CSV table of C-alpha atoms and ligand atoms in Angstrom, one decimal:
chain,number,residue,atom,x,y,z
A,1,MET,CA,0.0,0.0,0.0
A,2,SER,CA,1.5,3.3,-1.0
A,3,SER,CA,1.2,6.6,0.8
A,4,ASN,CA,-0.8,7.8,-2.1
A,5,ASP,CA,-3.3,5.0,-1.5
A,6,GLY,CA,-3.4,5.9,2.1
A,7,THR,CA,-3.9,9.6,1.7
A,8,GLY,CA,-6.2,8.9,-1.2
A,9,ARG,CA,-8.5,6.9,1.0
A,10,LEU,CA,-8.4,9.8,3.4
A,11,ARG,CA,-9.4,12.2,0.6
A,12,ALA,CA,-12.2,9.9,-0.4
A,13,ILE,CA,-13.4,9.8,3.2
A,14,GLU,CA,-13.2,13.6,3.3
A,15,GLN,CA,-15.3,14.0,0.2
A,16,LYS,CA,-17.9,11.5,1.4
A,17,PHE,CA,-18.0,13.3,4.7
A,18,ASN,CA,-18.5,16.7,3.0
A,19,SER,CA,-21.3,15.4,0.9
A,20,GLU,CA,-23.0,13.7,3.7
A,21,LEU,CA,-22.6,16.7,6.0
A,22,ALA,CA,-24.6,18.8,3.5
A,23,SER,CA,-27.8,16.8,4.3
A,24,VAL,CA,-27.4,17.0,8.1
A,25,HIS,CA,-30.1,19.3,9.4
A,26,ASP,CA,-30.9,18.2,12.9
A,27,ALA,CA,-29.3,17.1,16.1
A,28,ARG,CA,-30.1,13.5,15.5
A,29,SER,CA,-28.5,13.1,12.1
A,30,LEU,CA,-25.6,15.1,13.4
A,31,GLU,CA,-25.1,12.6,16.1
A,32,ASP,CA,-25.3,9.8,13.5
A,33,ILE,CA,-22.7,11.3,11.2
A,34,ARG,CA,-20.4,11.9,14.2
A,35,THR,CA,-20.6,8.3,15.1
A,36,ARG,CA,-20.2,7.1,11.6
A,37,TYR,CA,-16.9,8.9,11.2
A,38,LEU,CA,-15.4,9.3,14.6
A,39,SER,CA,-16.8,6.6,16.8
A,40,ARG,CA,-13.9,4.9,18.7
A,41,LYS,CA,-14.5,1.4,17.6
A,42,SER,CA,-16.0,1.6,14.1
A,43,GLY,CA,-15.8,5.2,12.9
A,44,LEU,CA,-14.7,5.5,9.2
A,45,LEU,CA,-11.8,7.7,10.1
A,46,THR,CA,-10.9,6.2,13.4
A,47,THR,CA,-10.5,2.8,11.9
A,48,GLN,CA,-8.1,4.3,9.3
A,49,LEU,CA,-5.9,5.5,12.2
A,50,GLN,CA,-6.2,2.2,13.9
A,51,ASN,CA,-4.9,0.5,10.8
A,52,LEU,CA,-1.9,2.7,10.6
A,53,GLY,CA,0.3,-0.2,11.4
A,54,GLU,CA,-0.5,-1.9,8.1
A,55,LEU,CA,1.2,0.9,6.1
A,56,PRO,CA,4.9,0.8,5.2
A,57,LYS,CA,6.9,2.4,8.0
A,58,ASP,CA,8.0,5.5,6.0
A,59,GLN,CA,4.4,6.4,5.1
A,60,ARG,CA,3.0,6.2,8.5
A,61,ALA,CA,4.0,9.6,9.7
A,62,GLU,CA,2.6,11.4,6.7
A,63,PHE,CA,-0.6,9.4,6.8
A,64,GLY,CA,-1.0,10.0,10.5
A,65,ARG,CA,-0.5,13.7,10.0
A,66,VAL,CA,-3.1,14.0,7.2
A,67,ALA,CA,-5.5,11.7,9.1
A,68,ASN,CA,-5.2,13.8,12.2
A,69,GLN,CA,-5.7,17.0,10.2
A,70,LEU,CA,-8.8,15.4,8.7
A,71,LYS,CA,-10.0,14.4,12.1
A,72,SER,CA,-9.6,18.0,13.3
A,73,LYS,CA,-11.5,19.3,10.2
A,74,ILE,CA,-14.3,16.9,10.7
A,75,GLU,CA,-14.6,17.7,14.4
A,76,ALA,CA,-14.5,21.4,13.7
A,77,ALA,CA,-17.1,21.0,10.9
A,78,LEU,CA,-19.3,19.0,13.2
A,79,ASP,CA,-18.9,21.4,16.1
A,80,THR,CA,-19.8,24.4,13.9
A,81,LEU,CA,-22.9,22.6,12.5
A,82,GLN,CA,-23.9,21.6,16.0
A,83,THR,CA,-23.9,25.2,17.1
A,84,THR,CA,-25.9,26.2,14.1
A,85,ILE,CA,-28.4,23.4,14.6
A,86,PHE,CA,-28.7,24.1,18.3
A,87,GLU,CA,-29.4,27.8,17.6
A,88,ARG,CA,-31.9,27.0,14.9
A,89,GLU,CA,-33.8,24.5,17.1
A,90,LYS,CA,-33.8,27.0,20.0
A,91,GLN,CA,-35.2,29.6,17.7
A,92,SER,CA,-38.0,27.5,16.4
A,93,ALA,CA,-38.8,26.3,19.9
A,94,LEU,CA,-39.1,29.9,21.0
A,95,GLU,CA,-41.3,30.7,18.1
A,96,ARG,CA,-43.4,27.6,18.7
A,97,GLU,CA,-43.8,28.3,22.4
A,98,THR,CA,-44.3,32.0,22.2
A,99,LEU,CA,-46.7,33.2,24.9
A,100,ASP,CA,-49.3,35.7,23.8
A,101,VAL,CA,-49.6,37.9,26.8
A,102,THR,CA,-52.5,39.8,25.2
A,103,LEU,CA,-54.7,36.7,25.2
A,104,PRO,CA,-57.6,36.9,27.7
A,105,GLY,CA,-56.9,34.8,30.8
A,106,ASN,CA,-59.1,32.4,32.7
A,107,ARG,CA,-60.7,34.7,35.3
A,108,ARG,CA,-61.3,32.9,38.5
A,109,ARG,CA,-64.8,33.5,39.6
A,110,ILE,CA,-65.4,34.8,43.1
A,111,GLY,CA,-68.6,33.6,44.7
A,112,HIS,CA,-71.2,36.0,46.1
A,113,ARG,CA,-74.6,36.0,47.8
A,114,HIS,CA,-77.6,34.7,46.0
A,115,PRO,CA,-80.1,37.6,45.3
A,116,LEU,CA,-82.6,36.1,47.7
A,117,THR,CA,-80.0,36.0,50.5
A,118,ILE,CA,-79.1,39.6,49.7
A,119,VAL,CA,-82.7,40.7,50.1
A,120,TRP,CA,-83.2,38.4,53.2
A,121,LYS,CA,-80.1,40.1,54.9
A,122,GLU,CA,-81.3,43.5,53.9
A,123,ILE,CA,-84.7,43.0,55.5
A,124,GLU,CA,-83.0,41.6,58.6
A,125,ASP,CA,-80.7,44.6,58.8
A,126,ILE,CA,-83.6,47.1,58.5
A,127,PHE,CA,-85.5,45.4,61.4
A,128,ILE,CA,-82.4,44.9,63.5
A,129,SER,CA,-81.8,48.6,63.2
A,130,MET,CA,-85.3,49.2,64.6
A,131,GLY,CA,-84.6,47.0,67.6
A,132,TYR,CA,-86.0,43.7,66.5
A,133,THR,CA,-84.4,40.3,67.0
A,134,VAL,CA,-84.3,37.6,64.4
A,135,GLU,CA,-86.0,34.3,65.3
A,136,ASP,CA,-85.9,30.9,63.7
A,137,GLY,CA,-88.4,28.0,63.6
A,138,PRO,CA,-88.6,24.5,62.2
A,139,GLU,CA,-89.5,23.9,58.5
A,140,ILE,CA,-91.1,20.6,59.4
A,141,GLU,CA,-93.9,21.8,61.7
A,142,SER,CA,-96.8,20.3,63.6
A,143,THR,CA,-100.3,21.1,62.6
A,144,TYR,CA,-100.7,22.5,66.1
A,145,TYR,CA,-98.3,25.4,65.5
A,146,ASN,CA,-99.1,25.9,61.8
A,147,PHE,CA,-102.9,25.8,62.2
A,148,ASP,CA,-104.5,25.1,65.6
A,149,ALA,CA,-102.7,27.6,67.8
A,150,LEU,CA,-103.1,30.2,65.0
A,151,ASN,CA,-106.9,29.9,65.3
A,152,PHE,CA,-107.5,28.0,62.1
A,153,PRO,CA,-110.8,26.1,62.6
A,154,VAL,CA,-111.0,22.4,62.0
A,155,GLY,CA,-111.8,21.8,58.4
A,156,HIS,CA,-110.2,25.0,57.2
A,157,PRO,CA,-109.2,24.6,53.5
A,158,ALA,CA,-105.6,25.4,54.1
A,159,ARG,CA,-105.3,22.2,56.0
A,160,ASP,CA,-106.2,20.1,53.0
A,161,PRO,CA,-103.5,17.8,51.8
A,162,ARG,CA,-104.1,19.1,48.3
A,163,ASP,CA,-102.7,22.5,49.5
A,164,THR,CA,-100.2,21.4,52.2
A,165,PHE,CA,-97.4,18.8,52.3
A,166,TYR,CA,-98.0,16.3,55.0
A,167,VAL,CA,-95.1,14.3,56.3
A,168,GLY,CA,-97.2,12.6,59.0
A,169,GLU,CA,-100.7,12.7,60.5
A,170,ASN,CA,-100.0,15.9,62.4
A,171,MET,CA,-96.7,16.9,60.8
A,172,ILE,CA,-96.4,19.1,57.7
A,173,LEU,CA,-93.9,21.3,55.9
A,174,ARG,CA,-94.9,24.7,57.3
A,175,THR,CA,-97.1,26.7,54.9
A,176,HIS,CA,-96.1,30.1,56.4
A,177,THR,CA,-93.8,31.5,59.0
A,178,SER,CA,-96.6,32.4,61.3
A,179,PRO,CA,-96.1,29.4,63.6
A,180,VAL,CA,-93.0,31.2,64.8
A,181,GLN,CA,-95.3,33.8,66.3
A,182,VAL,CA,-96.8,31.1,68.6
A,183,ARG,CA,-93.4,29.5,69.4
A,184,THR,CA,-92.0,32.9,70.3
A,185,MET,CA,-94.9,33.8,72.6
A,186,GLU,CA,-94.6,30.4,74.3
A,187,LYS,CA,-91.0,31.2,75.2
A,188,VAL,CA,-91.1,34.8,76.3
A,189,GLN,CA,-93.5,37.3,77.9
A,190,PRO,CA,-94.0,40.7,76.3
A,191,PRO,CA,-92.5,42.9,75.2
A,192,VAL,CA,-91.9,40.9,72.0
A,193,ARG,CA,-90.4,42.4,68.9
A,194,ILE,CA,-89.2,39.7,66.4
A,195,ILE,CA,-88.9,38.9,62.8
A,196,CYS,CA,-88.5,35.4,61.3
A,197,PRO,CA,-87.4,34.9,57.8
A,198,GLY,CA,-87.5,31.4,56.4
A,199,ARG,CA,-88.6,28.8,53.9
A,200,VAL,CA,-92.2,27.8,53.5
A,201,PHE,CA,-93.9,25.2,51.4
A,202,ARG,CA,-97.2,24.8,49.6
A,203,ARG,CA,-98.6,22.4,47.0
A,204,ASP,CA,-98.4,25.0,44.2
A,205,ALA,CA,-97.2,24.2,40.6
A,206,PHE,CA,-94.3,26.1,39.3
A,207,ASP,CA,-95.2,29.2,37.3
A,208,PRO,CA,-93.7,32.7,37.1
A,209,THR,CA,-95.2,33.7,40.5
A,210,HIS,CA,-95.6,30.4,42.3
A,211,SER,CA,-93.2,27.7,43.6
A,212,PRO,CA,-93.8,24.8,46.0
A,213,MET,CA,-91.0,26.3,48.1
A,214,PHE,CA,-90.6,30.0,48.7
A,215,HIS,CA,-89.6,32.4,51.4
A,216,GLN,CA,-91.4,34.5,53.9
A,217,VAL,CA,-90.5,37.0,56.6
A,218,GLU,CA,-92.8,37.1,59.6
A,219,CYS,CA,-93.0,40.0,62.1
A,220,LEU,CA,-94.5,40.0,65.5
A,221,VAL,CA,-94.8,42.8,68.1
A,222,VAL,CA,-96.6,42.4,71.4
A,223,ASP,CA,-96.6,44.9,74.2
A,224,GLU,CA,-98.9,47.1,76.2
A,225,GLY,CA,-100.6,49.7,74.1
A,226,ILE,CA,-99.6,48.5,70.7
A,227,THR,CA,-102.1,49.8,68.1
A,228,PHE,CA,-103.0,49.5,64.5
A,229,SER,CA,-101.1,52.7,63.7
A,230,ASP,CA,-98.0,51.1,65.1
A,231,LEU,CA,-98.5,48.4,62.5
A,232,LYS,CA,-99.1,51.0,59.7
A,233,GLY,CA,-96.1,53.1,60.8
A,234,THR,CA,-93.8,50.1,60.9
A,235,LEU,CA,-94.8,48.9,57.5
A,236,GLU,CA,-94.4,52.4,56.1
A,237,ARG,CA,-91.0,52.8,57.6
A,238,PHE,CA,-89.9,49.4,56.3
A,239,HIS,CA,-91.0,49.9,52.8
A,240,LYS,CA,-89.5,53.4,52.5
A,241,GLN,CA,-86.2,51.9,53.8
A,242,PHE,CA,-86.3,49.0,51.4
A,243,PHE,CA,-87.7,50.5,48.2
A,244,GLY,CA,-86.9,54.2,48.7
A,245,GLU,CA,-88.5,57.2,50.5
A,246,LYS,CA,-91.2,57.9,48.0
A,247,THR,CA,-92.8,54.4,48.5
A,248,LYS,CA,-96.3,54.6,49.9
A,249,THR,CA,-98.0,51.8,51.9
A,250,ARG,CA,-101.7,51.2,52.1
A,251,LEU,CA,-103.8,48.7,54.1
A,252,ARG,CA,-107.0,47.0,52.8
A,253,PRO,CA,-109.4,45.0,55.0
A,254,SER,CA,-108.8,41.3,54.7
A,255,PHE,CA,-109.1,38.1,56.8
A,256,PHE,CA,-106.6,35.7,58.4
A,257,PRO,CA,-107.7,33.5,61.3
A,258,PHE,CA,-104.9,34.7,63.5
A,259,VAL,CA,-105.4,38.5,63.3
A,260,GLU,CA,-108.3,40.7,64.0
A,261,PRO,CA,-108.7,43.1,62.3
A,262,GLY,CA,-106.8,41.7,59.3
A,263,ALA,CA,-105.4,43.5,56.3
A,264,GLU,CA,-103.8,43.1,53.0
A,265,VAL,CA,-100.8,45.4,52.5
A,266,ASP,CA,-100.1,47.2,49.2
A,267,ILE,CA,-97.2,49.4,48.2
A,268,SER,CA,-97.3,52.1,45.5
A,269,CYS,CA,-96.0,50.4,42.4
A,270,VAL,CA,-92.2,50.5,42.3
A,271,PHE,CA,-92.1,50.6,38.5
A,272,CYS,CA,-94.5,53.4,37.7
A,273,ASP,CA,-94.5,55.2,41.1
A,274,GLY,CA,-98.2,54.6,41.4
A,275,SER,CA,-99.3,56.0,38.0
A,276,GLY,CA,-100.4,52.6,36.7
A,277,CYS,CA,-98.4,50.2,34.5
A,278,ARG,CA,-98.5,46.6,33.3
A,279,VAL,CA,-96.9,45.2,36.5
A,280,CYS,CA,-99.5,46.8,38.8
A,281,LYS,CA,-102.2,46.2,36.2
A,282,GLY,CA,-103.0,49.9,36.0
A,283,THR,CA,-103.9,50.1,39.7
A,284,GLY,CA,-100.7,51.8,40.9
A,285,TRP,CA,-100.5,49.4,43.8
A,286,ILE,CA,-98.8,46.1,44.4
A,287,GLU,CA,-99.9,43.6,47.1
A,288,VAL,CA,-97.0,42.5,49.2
A,289,MET,CA,-98.1,41.2,52.6
A,290,GLY,CA,-100.7,40.0,55.0
A,291,ALA,CA,-101.0,41.8,58.3
A,292,GLY,CA,-103.2,42.5,61.3
A,293,MET,CA,-103.6,42.8,65.0
A,294,VAL,CA,-102.8,39.6,66.9
A,295,HIS,CA,-106.1,37.8,67.5
A,296,PRO,CA,-106.9,37.6,71.2
A,297,ASN,CA,-107.6,33.9,70.8
A,298,LEU,CA,-103.8,33.3,70.3
A,299,TYR,CA,-103.0,34.7,73.7
A,300,GLY,CA,-105.1,31.9,75.2
A,301,PHE,CA,-102.7,29.3,73.6
A,302,VAL,CA,-99.6,31.0,74.9
A,303,ASN,CA,-100.6,32.3,78.4
A,304,TYR,CA,-100.5,36.0,77.6
A,305,ASP,CA,-102.8,38.3,79.4
A,306,ALA,CA,-105.2,39.4,76.6
A,307,GLU,CA,-106.5,42.2,78.8
A,308,LYS,CA,-103.0,43.7,79.2
A,309,TYR,CA,-101.4,43.2,75.9
A,310,THR,CA,-102.0,43.9,72.2
A,311,GLY,CA,-99.8,43.2,69.2
A,312,PHE,CA,-99.5,43.3,65.5
A,313,ALA,CA,-98.1,40.8,63.0
A,314,PHE,CA,-97.4,40.7,59.4
A,315,GLY,CA,-95.9,38.3,56.9
A,316,GLY,CA,-94.7,38.7,53.3
A,317,GLY,CA,-92.8,36.9,50.6
A,318,ILE,CA,-89.1,37.5,50.4
A,319,ASP,CA,-89.0,36.2,46.9
A,320,ARG,CA,-91.7,38.8,45.9
A,321,TYR,CA,-89.7,41.6,47.5
A,322,ALA,CA,-86.6,40.5,45.5
A,323,MET,CA,-88.6,40.3,42.3
A,324,LEU,CA,-89.9,43.9,42.8
A,325,LYS,CA,-86.5,45.2,43.9
A,326,TYR,CA,-84.6,43.7,40.9
A,327,ASN,CA,-87.4,43.9,38.4
A,328,ILE,CA,-87.5,40.1,37.9
A,329,ASN,CA,-90.6,38.7,36.3
A,330,ASP,CA,-90.1,35.0,36.8
A,331,LEU,CA,-89.8,33.6,40.3
A,332,GLN,CA,-88.2,30.4,39.0
A,333,LEU,CA,-85.0,32.3,38.0
A,334,PHE,CA,-84.2,32.3,41.7
A,335,PHE,CA,-84.2,28.5,42.0
A,336,GLN,CA,-82.5,27.5,38.7
A,337,ASN,CA,-79.0,28.5,39.6
A,338,GLU,CA,-78.3,29.7,36.1
A,339,MET,CA,-74.9,31.4,36.3
A,340,ARG,CA,-75.7,34.1,33.8
A,341,PHE,CA,-78.6,35.2,36.0
A,342,LEU,CA,-76.9,34.9,39.3
A,343,GLN,CA,-73.8,36.8,38.2
A,344,GLN,CA,-75.8,40.0,37.8
A,345,PHE,CA,-76.1,40.5,41.6
B,401,LIG,N1,-99.2,34.0,57.2
B,401,LIG,C1,-99.9,34.8,56.3
B,401,LIG,C2,-99.7,34.2,54.9
B,401,LIG,O1,-98.9,33.3,54.7
B,401,LIG,C3,-99.5,36.2,56.3
B,401,LIG,C4,-99.8,37.0,57.5
B,401,LIG,C5,-98.8,37.0,58.5
B,401,LIG,C6,-101.0,37.6,57.7
B,401,LIG,C7,-99.1,37.7,59.7
B,401,LIG,C8,-101.3,38.3,58.9
B,401,LIG,C9,-100.3,38.3,59.8
B,401,LIG,O2,-100.4,34.6,53.9
């Protein structure tokens, strides 16, 4: 083997390397070509150097020199290409993973009170500021508290299972918050000044103004010398506070077994200020409550001195107050938990 043969082989390797290098474009094929030429055991160039001993002695030095030069060239070429490929891949990764800081984020929603709770609390606040305390009573109630002790005669239509949910012979889901009147008077002697907000239940089908479950707030005041004008004044004050100072309150004669005299309570229409619109059906008034002076018969059930004390009571729908306050025409919206509705409050 002549030195020409030896260096010729090296030139052939160099050419082959150069042409192969031209098609190396990524880290992986770069690693492949490095292995192919420079791997210690089987690299095309490495094996040439390992076979140095097969050359005539006088050619070995020259061959070794050229081979080492080529090795350096290949290494340098590979290193340069490696830098290029690394930069290019970094660049394309940056482009691929670019963060668009102008994109809208995922806003984390913060919970808040349900509109009914807002109104419930607001009503509580108004009465607390007038010196009332807030009472509570059971939703599953006996017919005694819901009807008997409230002076409902036997056979009164409200007792009918078609109107009232019975859970036992004498147990029902309370149909109003008035039983809390009796429970309160059983516990404490006058003066009594309480309200009781809570859930009530009636066998009504769902429609825009009815639901089998809704909310009422009850009010009871008993003391010496309480009169009908105290009732009127309290209702007036409450409505002005809740709906605004221009709100008027009016009482119409009505009947409830547990009050005498009884009244239906209207407020001047909050939508037309009393001039007449679709909501108040042109009357200028909207009915919001039942009210009256505590019926003396009730005092017999709770050991109050009917000669000494008088009192008033009223009860109204919290849902109805919320509908009027927020101009909502469908009661069911409160119970459907539709986020687009609830988010508005
Ligand atoms: N409990 C009556 C109702 O549910 C309302 C009311 C309460 C009437 C207090 C008079 C006094 O309709």
